[in-house]
PDB file of C-alpha atoms in Angstrom:
ATOM      1  CA  ASP A   1      84.516  89.724 116.057  1.00  0.00           C
ATOM      2  CA  GLN A   2      87.744  87.808 116.376  1.00  0.00           C
ATOM      3  CA  GLN A   3      87.997  85.437 113.580  1.00  0.00           C
ATOM      4  CA  VAL A   4      91.556  84.333 114.627  1.00  0.00           C
ATOM      5  CA  LYS A   5      92.163  83.675 118.293  1.00  0.00           C
ATOM      6  CA  GLN A   6      95.327  83.105 120.252  1.00  0.00           C
ATOM      7  CA  ASN A   7      94.032  82.503 123.662  1.00  0.00           C
ATOM      8  CA  SER A   8      97.478  82.266 125.417  1.00  0.00           C
ATOM      9  CA  PRO A   9      98.923  85.841 125.771  1.00  0.00           C
ATOM     10  CA  SER A  10     102.272  84.398 126.853  1.00  0.00           C
ATOM     11  CA  LEU A  11     104.260  81.156 127.194  1.00  0.00           C
ATOM     12  CA  SER A  12     107.435  80.367 128.834  1.00  0.00           C
ATOM     13  CA  VAL A  13     109.666  77.359 128.003  1.00  0.00           C
ATOM     14  CA  GLN A  14     112.953  76.041 128.863  1.00  0.00           C
ATOM     15  CA  GLU A  15     115.651  76.026 126.287  1.00  0.00           C
ATOM     16  CA  GLY A  16     115.904  72.617 124.563  1.00  0.00           C
ATOM     17  CA  ARG A  17     112.128  71.882 125.276  1.00  0.00           C
ATOM     18  CA  ILE A  18     109.263  71.969 122.896  1.00  0.00           C
ATOM     19  CA  SER A  19     107.138  75.212 122.456  1.00  0.00           C
ATOM     20  CA  ILE A  20     103.615  74.744 121.445  1.00  0.00           C
ATOM     21  CA  LEU A  21     101.629  77.798 120.253  1.00  0.00           C
ATOM     22  CA  ASN A  22      98.071  77.399 119.599  1.00  0.00           C
ATOM     23  CA  CYS A  23      95.469  79.282 117.320  1.00  0.00           C
ATOM     24  CA  ASP A  24      91.825  78.764 116.856  1.00  0.00           C
ATOM     25  CA  TYR A  25      89.802  80.211 113.960  1.00  0.00           C
ATOM     26  CA  THR A  26      85.991  80.536 113.354  1.00  0.00           C
ATOM     27  CA  ASN A  27      85.623  81.151 109.686  1.00  0.00           C
ATOM     28  CA  SER A  28      85.373  77.911 107.685  1.00  0.00           C
ATOM     29  CA  MET A  29      86.269  79.836 104.452  1.00  0.00           C
ATOM     30  CA  PHE A  30      89.974  80.277 105.426  1.00  0.00           C
ATOM     31  CA  ASP A  31      92.069  78.015 103.451  1.00  0.00           C
ATOM     32  CA  TYR A  32      95.638  79.211 104.045  1.00  0.00           C
ATOM     33  CA  PHE A  33      97.201  79.821 107.448  1.00  0.00           C
ATOM     34  CA  LEU A  34     100.495  81.382 108.391  1.00  0.00           C
ATOM     35  CA  TRP A  35     102.679  82.091 111.325  1.00  0.00           C
ATOM     36  CA  TYR A  36     104.724  85.184 111.665  1.00  0.00           C
ATOM     37  CA  LYS A  37     107.319  86.114 114.311  1.00  0.00           C
ATOM     38  CA  LYS A  38     107.961  89.583 115.631  1.00  0.00           C
ATOM     39  CA  TYR A  39     110.809  90.950 117.654  1.00  0.00           C
ATOM     40  CA  PRO A  40     110.518  94.291 119.479  1.00  0.00           C
ATOM     41  CA  ALA A  41     110.786  97.405 117.120  1.00  0.00           C
ATOM     42  CA  GLU A  42     110.755  95.147 114.137  1.00  0.00           C
ATOM     43  CA  GLY A  43     108.037  94.153 111.639  1.00  0.00           C
ATOM     44  CA  PRO A  44     106.723  90.656 111.671  1.00  0.00           C
ATOM     45  CA  THR A  45     108.541  88.075 109.586  1.00  0.00           C
ATOM     46  CA  PHE A  46     106.989  85.149 107.873  1.00  0.00           C
ATOM     47  CA  LEU A  47     107.758  81.874 109.583  1.00  0.00           C
ATOM     48  CA  ILE A  48     105.913  79.024 108.210  1.00  0.00           C
ATOM     49  CA  SER A  49     102.562  78.369 106.422  1.00  0.00           C
ATOM     50  CA  ILE A  50     100.076  75.610 105.636  1.00  0.00           C
ATOM     51  CA  SER A  51      97.371  75.092 103.192  1.00  0.00           C
ATOM     52  CA  SER A  52      94.024  73.757 104.189  1.00  0.00           C
ATOM     53  CA  ILE A  53      94.667  70.612 101.996  1.00  0.00           C
ATOM     54  CA  LYS A  54      97.368  69.623 104.320  1.00  0.00           C
ATOM     55  CA  ASP A  55      97.550  68.683 108.044  1.00  0.00           C
ATOM     56  CA  LYS A  56     101.062  69.298 108.736  1.00  0.00           C
ATOM     57  CA  ASN A  57     104.014  71.200 107.333  1.00  0.00           C
ATOM     58  CA  GLU A  58     107.547  70.984 108.589  1.00  0.00           C
ATOM     59  CA  ASP A  59     110.459  73.354 108.231  1.00  0.00           C
ATOM     60  CA  GLY A  60     113.515  72.624 110.239  1.00  0.00           C
ATOM     61  CA  ARG A  61     112.675  73.178 113.934  1.00  0.00           C
ATOM     62  CA  PHE A  62     109.301  74.432 113.147  1.00  0.00           C
ATOM     63  CA  THR A  63     106.170  72.379 112.536  1.00  0.00           C
ATOM     64  CA  VAL A  64     102.590  73.585 111.977  1.00  0.00           C
ATOM     65  CA  PHE A  65      99.648  71.216 112.362  1.00  0.00           C
ATOM     66  CA  LEU A  66      96.192  71.884 111.079  1.00  0.00           C
ATOM     67  CA  ASN A  67      92.911  70.376 112.417  1.00  0.00           C
ATOM     68  CA  LYS A  68      90.177  71.708 110.012  1.00  0.00           C
ATOM     69  CA  SER A  69      87.425  69.875 111.943  1.00  0.00           C
ATOM     70  CA  ALA A  70      88.330  71.633 115.162  1.00  0.00           C
ATOM     71  CA  LYS A  71      89.337  74.868 113.403  1.00  0.00           C
ATOM     72  CA  HIS A  72      92.582  74.773 115.194  1.00  0.00           C
ATOM     73  CA  LEU A  73      96.155  75.032 114.192  1.00  0.00           C
ATOM     74  CA  SER A  74      99.324  74.841 116.388  1.00  0.00           C
ATOM     75  CA  LEU A  75     103.080  75.796 115.832  1.00  0.00           C
ATOM     76  CA  HIS A  76     105.616  73.437 117.476  1.00  0.00           C
ATOM     77  CA  ILE A  77     109.136  74.503 117.802  1.00  0.00           C
ATOM     78  CA  VAL A  78     111.697  71.917 118.801  1.00  0.00           C
ATOM     79  CA  PRO A  79     114.216  72.371 120.368  1.00  0.00           C
ATOM     80  CA  SER A  80     113.345  75.756 121.532  1.00  0.00           C
ATOM     81  CA  GLN A  81     116.242  78.304 121.622  1.00  0.00           C
ATOM     82  CA  PRO A  82     116.604  81.587 123.455  1.00  0.00           C
ATOM     83  CA  GLY A  83     116.611  83.408 120.019  1.00  0.00           C
ATOM     84  CA  ASP A  84     113.019  82.119 119.525  1.00  0.00           C
ATOM     85  CA  SER A  85     111.793  84.487 122.271  1.00  0.00           C
ATOM     86  CA  ALA A  86     109.524  86.780 120.282  1.00  0.00           C
ATOM     87  CA  VAL A  87     105.745  87.438 119.787  1.00  0.00           C
ATOM     88  CA  TYR A  88     104.237  84.935 117.448  1.00  0.00           C
ATOM     89  CA  PHE A  89     101.187  85.924 115.284  1.00  0.00           C
ATOM     90  CA  CYS A  90      98.804  83.282 113.810  1.00  0.00           C
ATOM     91  CA  ALA A  91      97.158  84.564 110.567  1.00  0.00           C
ATOM     92  CA  ALA A  92      94.606  83.128 108.133  1.00  0.00           C
ATOM     93  CA  LYS A  93      93.351  83.954 104.607  1.00  0.00           C
ATOM     94  CA  ARG A  94      90.016  83.285 102.730  1.00  0.00           C
ATOM     95  CA  VAL A  95      89.720  81.376  99.649  1.00  0.00           C
ATOM     96  CA  GLU A  96      88.914  84.557  97.736  1.00  0.00           C
ATOM     97  CA  GLY A  97      90.654  87.665  98.818  1.00  0.00           C
ATOM     98  CA  ASN A  98      94.079  88.573  99.833  1.00  0.00           C
ATOM     99  CA  LYS A  99      93.972  90.227 103.341  1.00  0.00           C
ATOM    100  CA  LEU A 100      95.439  88.208 106.187  1.00  0.00           C
ATOM    101  CA  VAL A 101      93.509  88.180 109.390  1.00  0.00           C
ATOM    102  CA  PHE A 102      95.839  88.083 112.428  1.00  0.00           C
ATOM    103  CA  GLY A 103      95.438  86.831 115.845  1.00  0.00           C
ATOM    104  CA  ALA A 104      96.367  88.954 118.799  1.00  0.00           C
ATOM    105  CA  GLY A 105      99.679  87.030 119.198  1.00  0.00           C
ATOM    106  CA  THR A 106     101.502  84.979 121.869  1.00  0.00           C
ATOM    107  CA  ILE A 107     104.609  86.187 123.636  1.00  0.00           C
ATOM    108  CA  LEU A 108     107.122  83.172 123.786  1.00  0.00           C
ATOM    109  CA  ARG A 109     109.894  83.450 126.253  1.00  0.00           C
ATOM    110  CA  VAL A 110     112.667  80.641 126.012  1.00  0.00           C
ATOM    111  CA  LYS A 111     114.731  80.520 129.232  1.00  0.00           C
ATOM    112  CA  SER A 112     118.255  79.360 128.934  1.00  0.00           C
TER     113      SER A 112
ATOM    114  CA  GLY B   1     116.452  98.632  99.159  1.00  0.00           C
ATOM    115  CA  ALA B   2     116.359  95.006 100.408  1.00  0.00           C
ATOM    116  CA  GLY B   3     113.152  95.432 102.427  1.00  0.00           C
ATOM    117  CA  VAL B   4     110.117  97.383 103.122  1.00  0.00           C
ATOM    118  CA  SER B   5     110.965 100.741 104.311  1.00  0.00           C
ATOM    119  CA  GLN B   6     108.750 103.134 106.385  1.00  0.00           C
ATOM    120  CA  SER B   7     109.131 106.575 107.379  1.00  0.00           C
ATOM    121  CA  PRO B   8     109.035 108.313 109.760  1.00  0.00           C
ATOM    122  CA  SER B   9     109.836 105.594 112.457  1.00  0.00           C
ATOM    123  CA  ASN B  10     108.341 107.609 115.127  1.00  0.00           C
ATOM    124  CA  LYS B  11     105.703 110.373 114.853  1.00  0.00           C
ATOM    125  CA  VAL B  12     104.285 112.539 117.805  1.00  0.00           C
ATOM    126  CA  THR B  13     101.385 114.807 116.877  1.00  0.00           C
ATOM    127  CA  GLU B  14      98.854 116.892 118.594  1.00  0.00           C
ATOM    128  CA  LYS B  15      95.053 115.792 118.388  1.00  0.00           C
ATOM    129  CA  GLY B  16      93.494 117.372 115.476  1.00  0.00           C
ATOM    130  CA  LYS B  17      96.535 117.413 113.328  1.00  0.00           C
ATOM    131  CA  ASP B  18      96.872 115.626 110.091  1.00  0.00           C
ATOM    132  CA  VAL B  19      99.834 113.099 109.510  1.00  0.00           C
ATOM    133  CA  GLU B  20     101.180 111.272 106.505  1.00  0.00           C
ATOM    134  CA  LEU B  21     103.048 107.968 106.866  1.00  0.00           C
ATOM    135  CA  ARG B  22     105.153 106.586 104.033  1.00  0.00           C
ATOM    136  CA  CYS B  23     105.939 103.164 102.705  1.00  0.00           C
ATOM    137  CA  ASP B  24     108.484 102.008 100.229  1.00  0.00           C
ATOM    138  CA  PRO B  25     107.637  98.477  99.296  1.00  0.00           C
ATOM    139  CA  ILE B  26     110.201  95.864  97.934  1.00  0.00           C
ATOM    140  CA  SER B  27     110.751  96.516  94.264  1.00  0.00           C
ATOM    141  CA  GLY B  28     108.735  94.352  92.170  1.00  0.00           C
ATOM    142  CA  HIS B  29     106.117  93.580  94.805  1.00  0.00           C
ATOM    143  CA  THR B  30     102.671  94.044  93.353  1.00  0.00           C
ATOM    144  CA  ALA B  31     100.599  93.918  96.513  1.00  0.00           C
ATOM    145  CA  LEU B  32     100.781  96.438  99.289  1.00  0.00           C
ATOM    146  CA  TYR B  33      99.140  96.247 102.735  1.00  0.00           C
ATOM    147  CA  TRP B  34      98.671  98.663 105.600  1.00  0.00           C
ATOM    148  CA  TYR B  35      97.952  97.192 109.014  1.00  0.00           C
ATOM    149  CA  ARG B  36      98.124  98.813 112.504  1.00  0.00           C
ATOM    150  CA  GLN B  37      98.780  97.408 115.974  1.00  0.00           C
ATOM    151  CA  SER B  38      97.328  99.045 118.861  1.00  0.00           C
ATOM    152  CA  LEU B  39      98.892  98.389 122.323  1.00  0.00           C
ATOM    153  CA  GLY B  40      98.166  94.764 123.424  1.00  0.00           C
ATOM    154  CA  GLN B  41      96.183  94.057 120.133  1.00  0.00           C
ATOM    155  CA  GLY B  42      96.697  91.983 117.128  1.00  0.00           C
ATOM    156  CA  LEU B  43      97.435  93.383 113.674  1.00  0.00           C
ATOM    157  CA  GLU B  44      94.306  95.076 112.436  1.00  0.00           C
ATOM    158  CA  PHE B  45      93.942  95.297 108.579  1.00  0.00           C
ATOM    159  CA  LEU B  46      93.517  98.710 107.063  1.00  0.00           C
ATOM    160  CA  ILE B  47      93.854  98.636 103.293  1.00  0.00           C
ATOM    161  CA  TYR B  48      95.186  96.571 100.461  1.00  0.00           C
ATOM    162  CA  PHE B  49      96.488  97.557  96.998  1.00  0.00           C
ATOM    163  CA  GLN B  50      97.015  95.059  94.136  1.00  0.00           C
ATOM    164  CA  GLY B  51      98.395  96.176  90.887  1.00  0.00           C
ATOM    165  CA  ASN B  52      96.057  98.543  88.997  1.00  0.00           C
ATOM    166  CA  SER B  53      92.922  97.074  90.795  1.00  0.00           C
ATOM    167  CA  ALA B  54      90.627  99.104  92.975  1.00  0.00           C
ATOM    168  CA  PRO B  55      92.022  98.983  96.577  1.00  0.00           C
ATOM    169  CA  ASP B  56      90.328  96.970  99.259  1.00  0.00           C
ATOM    170  CA  LYS B  57      89.560  99.835 101.770  1.00  0.00           C
ATOM    171  CA  SER B  58      87.352  97.572 103.956  1.00  0.00           C
ATOM    172  CA  GLY B  59      89.528  97.936 107.074  1.00  0.00           C
ATOM    173  CA  LEU B  60      89.822 101.741 107.142  1.00  0.00           C
ATOM    174  CA  PRO B  61      88.165 102.763 110.658  1.00  0.00           C
ATOM    175  CA  SER B  62      86.801 105.954 109.517  1.00  0.00           C
ATOM    176  CA  ASP B  63      86.792 108.600 106.643  1.00  0.00           C
ATOM    177  CA  ARG B  64      89.668 110.262 108.452  1.00  0.00           C
ATOM    178  CA  PHE B  65      91.776 107.651 107.198  1.00  0.00           C
ATOM    179  CA  SER B  66      92.988 107.355 103.407  1.00  0.00           C
ATOM    180  CA  ALA B  67      95.739 105.883 101.396  1.00  0.00           C
ATOM    181  CA  GLU B  68      97.121 106.017  97.998  1.00  0.00           C
ATOM    182  CA  ARG B  69      99.737 104.246  96.012  1.00  0.00           C
ATOM    183  CA  THR B  70     101.522 106.052  93.307  1.00  0.00           C
ATOM    184  CA  GLY B  71     102.865 104.322  90.226  1.00  0.00           C
ATOM    185  CA  GLY B  72     102.239 100.998  91.739  1.00  0.00           C
ATOM    186  CA  SER B  73     105.182 101.590  94.249  1.00  0.00           C
ATOM    187  CA  VAL B  74     105.296 104.034  97.019  1.00  0.00           C
ATOM    188  CA  SER B  75     102.260 104.359  99.281  1.00  0.00           C
ATOM    189  CA  THR B  76     101.065 107.110 101.758  1.00  0.00           C
ATOM    190  CA  LEU B  77      98.636 106.729 104.503  1.00  0.00           C
ATOM    191  CA  THR B  78      96.974 109.847 105.535  1.00  0.00           C
ATOM    192  CA  ILE B  79      95.158 110.336 108.922  1.00  0.00           C
ATOM    193  CA  GLN B  80      93.177 113.553 109.014  1.00  0.00           C
ATOM    194  CA  ARG B  81      92.230 115.394 112.447  1.00  0.00           C
ATOM    195  CA  THR B  82      94.047 112.655 114.385  1.00  0.00           C
ATOM    196  CA  GLN B  83      92.562 111.246 117.664  1.00  0.00           C
ATOM    197  CA  GLN B  84      94.083 109.775 120.667  1.00  0.00           C
ATOM    198  CA  GLU B  85      92.717 106.376 119.655  1.00  0.00           C
ATOM    199  CA  ASP B  86      94.746 106.642 116.362  1.00  0.00           C
ATOM    200  CA  SER B  87      98.013 106.109 118.482  1.00  0.00           C
ATOM    201  CA  ALA B  88      99.426 102.709 117.383  1.00  0.00           C
ATOM    202  CA  VAL B  89     102.188 101.141 115.215  1.00  0.00           C
ATOM    203  CA  TYR B  90     101.326 101.412 111.672  1.00  0.00           C
ATOM    204  CA  LEU B  91     102.773  98.610 109.613  1.00  0.00           C
ATOM    205  CA  CYS B  92     103.181  98.415 105.823  1.00  0.00           C
ATOM    206  CA  ALA B  93     103.898  95.249 103.998  1.00  0.00           C
ATOM    207  CA  SER B  94     104.344  94.136 100.403  1.00  0.00           C
ATOM    208  CA  SER B  95     103.952  90.775  98.770  1.00  0.00           C
ATOM    209  CA  LEU B  96     104.723  89.054  95.561  1.00  0.00           C
ATOM    210  CA  VAL B  97     103.416  85.506  96.500  1.00  0.00           C
ATOM    211  CA  GLU B  98      99.901  85.366  97.844  1.00  0.00           C
ATOM    212  CA  GLY B  99      99.651  85.444 101.484  1.00  0.00           C
ATOM    213  CA  LYS B 100     103.540  85.816 102.352  1.00  0.00           C
ATOM    214  CA  LEU B 101     103.906  89.385 103.499  1.00  0.00           C
ATOM    215  CA  PHE B 102     107.137  91.251 104.021  1.00  0.00           C
ATOM    216  CA  PHE B 103     106.568  93.851 106.736  1.00  0.00           C
ATOM    217  CA  GLY B 104     108.445  97.176 107.311  1.00  0.00           C
ATOM    218  CA  SER B 105     109.586  97.997 110.843  1.00  0.00           C
ATOM    219  CA  GLY B 106     106.444 100.288 111.221  1.00  0.00           C
ATOM    220  CA  THR B 107     105.719 103.832 112.264  1.00  0.00           C
ATOM    221  CA  GLN B 108     104.855 104.398 115.913  1.00  0.00           C
ATOM    222  CA  LEU B 109     102.317 107.131 116.134  1.00  0.00           C
ATOM    223  CA  SER B 110     101.541 108.876 119.266  1.00  0.00           C
ATOM    224  CA  VAL B 111      98.607 111.377 119.350  1.00  0.00           C
ATOM    225  CA  LEU B 112      98.780 113.717 122.407  1.00  0.00           C
TER     226      LEU B 112
END
């Protein structure tokens, strides 16, 4: 059962435009959500997170939005840069417990 | 070292052989995780260690998989009698702050 779903396998965006990556989850016990970025041949790196008590968290060009009623979160990157081209993973954690449940990832390509 | 170190970076083995994958976490990180990523899939949780607590082994796919963490630091993931479906990138991560994982570059395991 996929508790965290990233339904778009890939996304292509022009440099300077906004990139929007989406993530849906099914488990209402999740209370903390994270985005990780992965370049080829490297491990994922933490990008940004949001607690379930918030609906928005911003860090520079990156903003994560959380819609608890819809069990949906999104990552906005603006403006997109070619160096943002990577695989983006959405992850979630339950109130109790420490393991992160990851989505399948979305490949972002930013064209210059 | 500054980051999580995994060895070997690549491992090719024959079906039925045993393999050992090693992880050196970031010094001082109390939590250590093993995940794997099969081709085209997301990150699949395998096992989690936290301090001296009993590990969370709920993600290990079969009894051929085992892991240990010695002295609260280095961890070894062992796969006995490898099968072709074990082929994947095995990622180790460590954490000090709950939810924010630092990943190594992974071990690419290929079972022929």
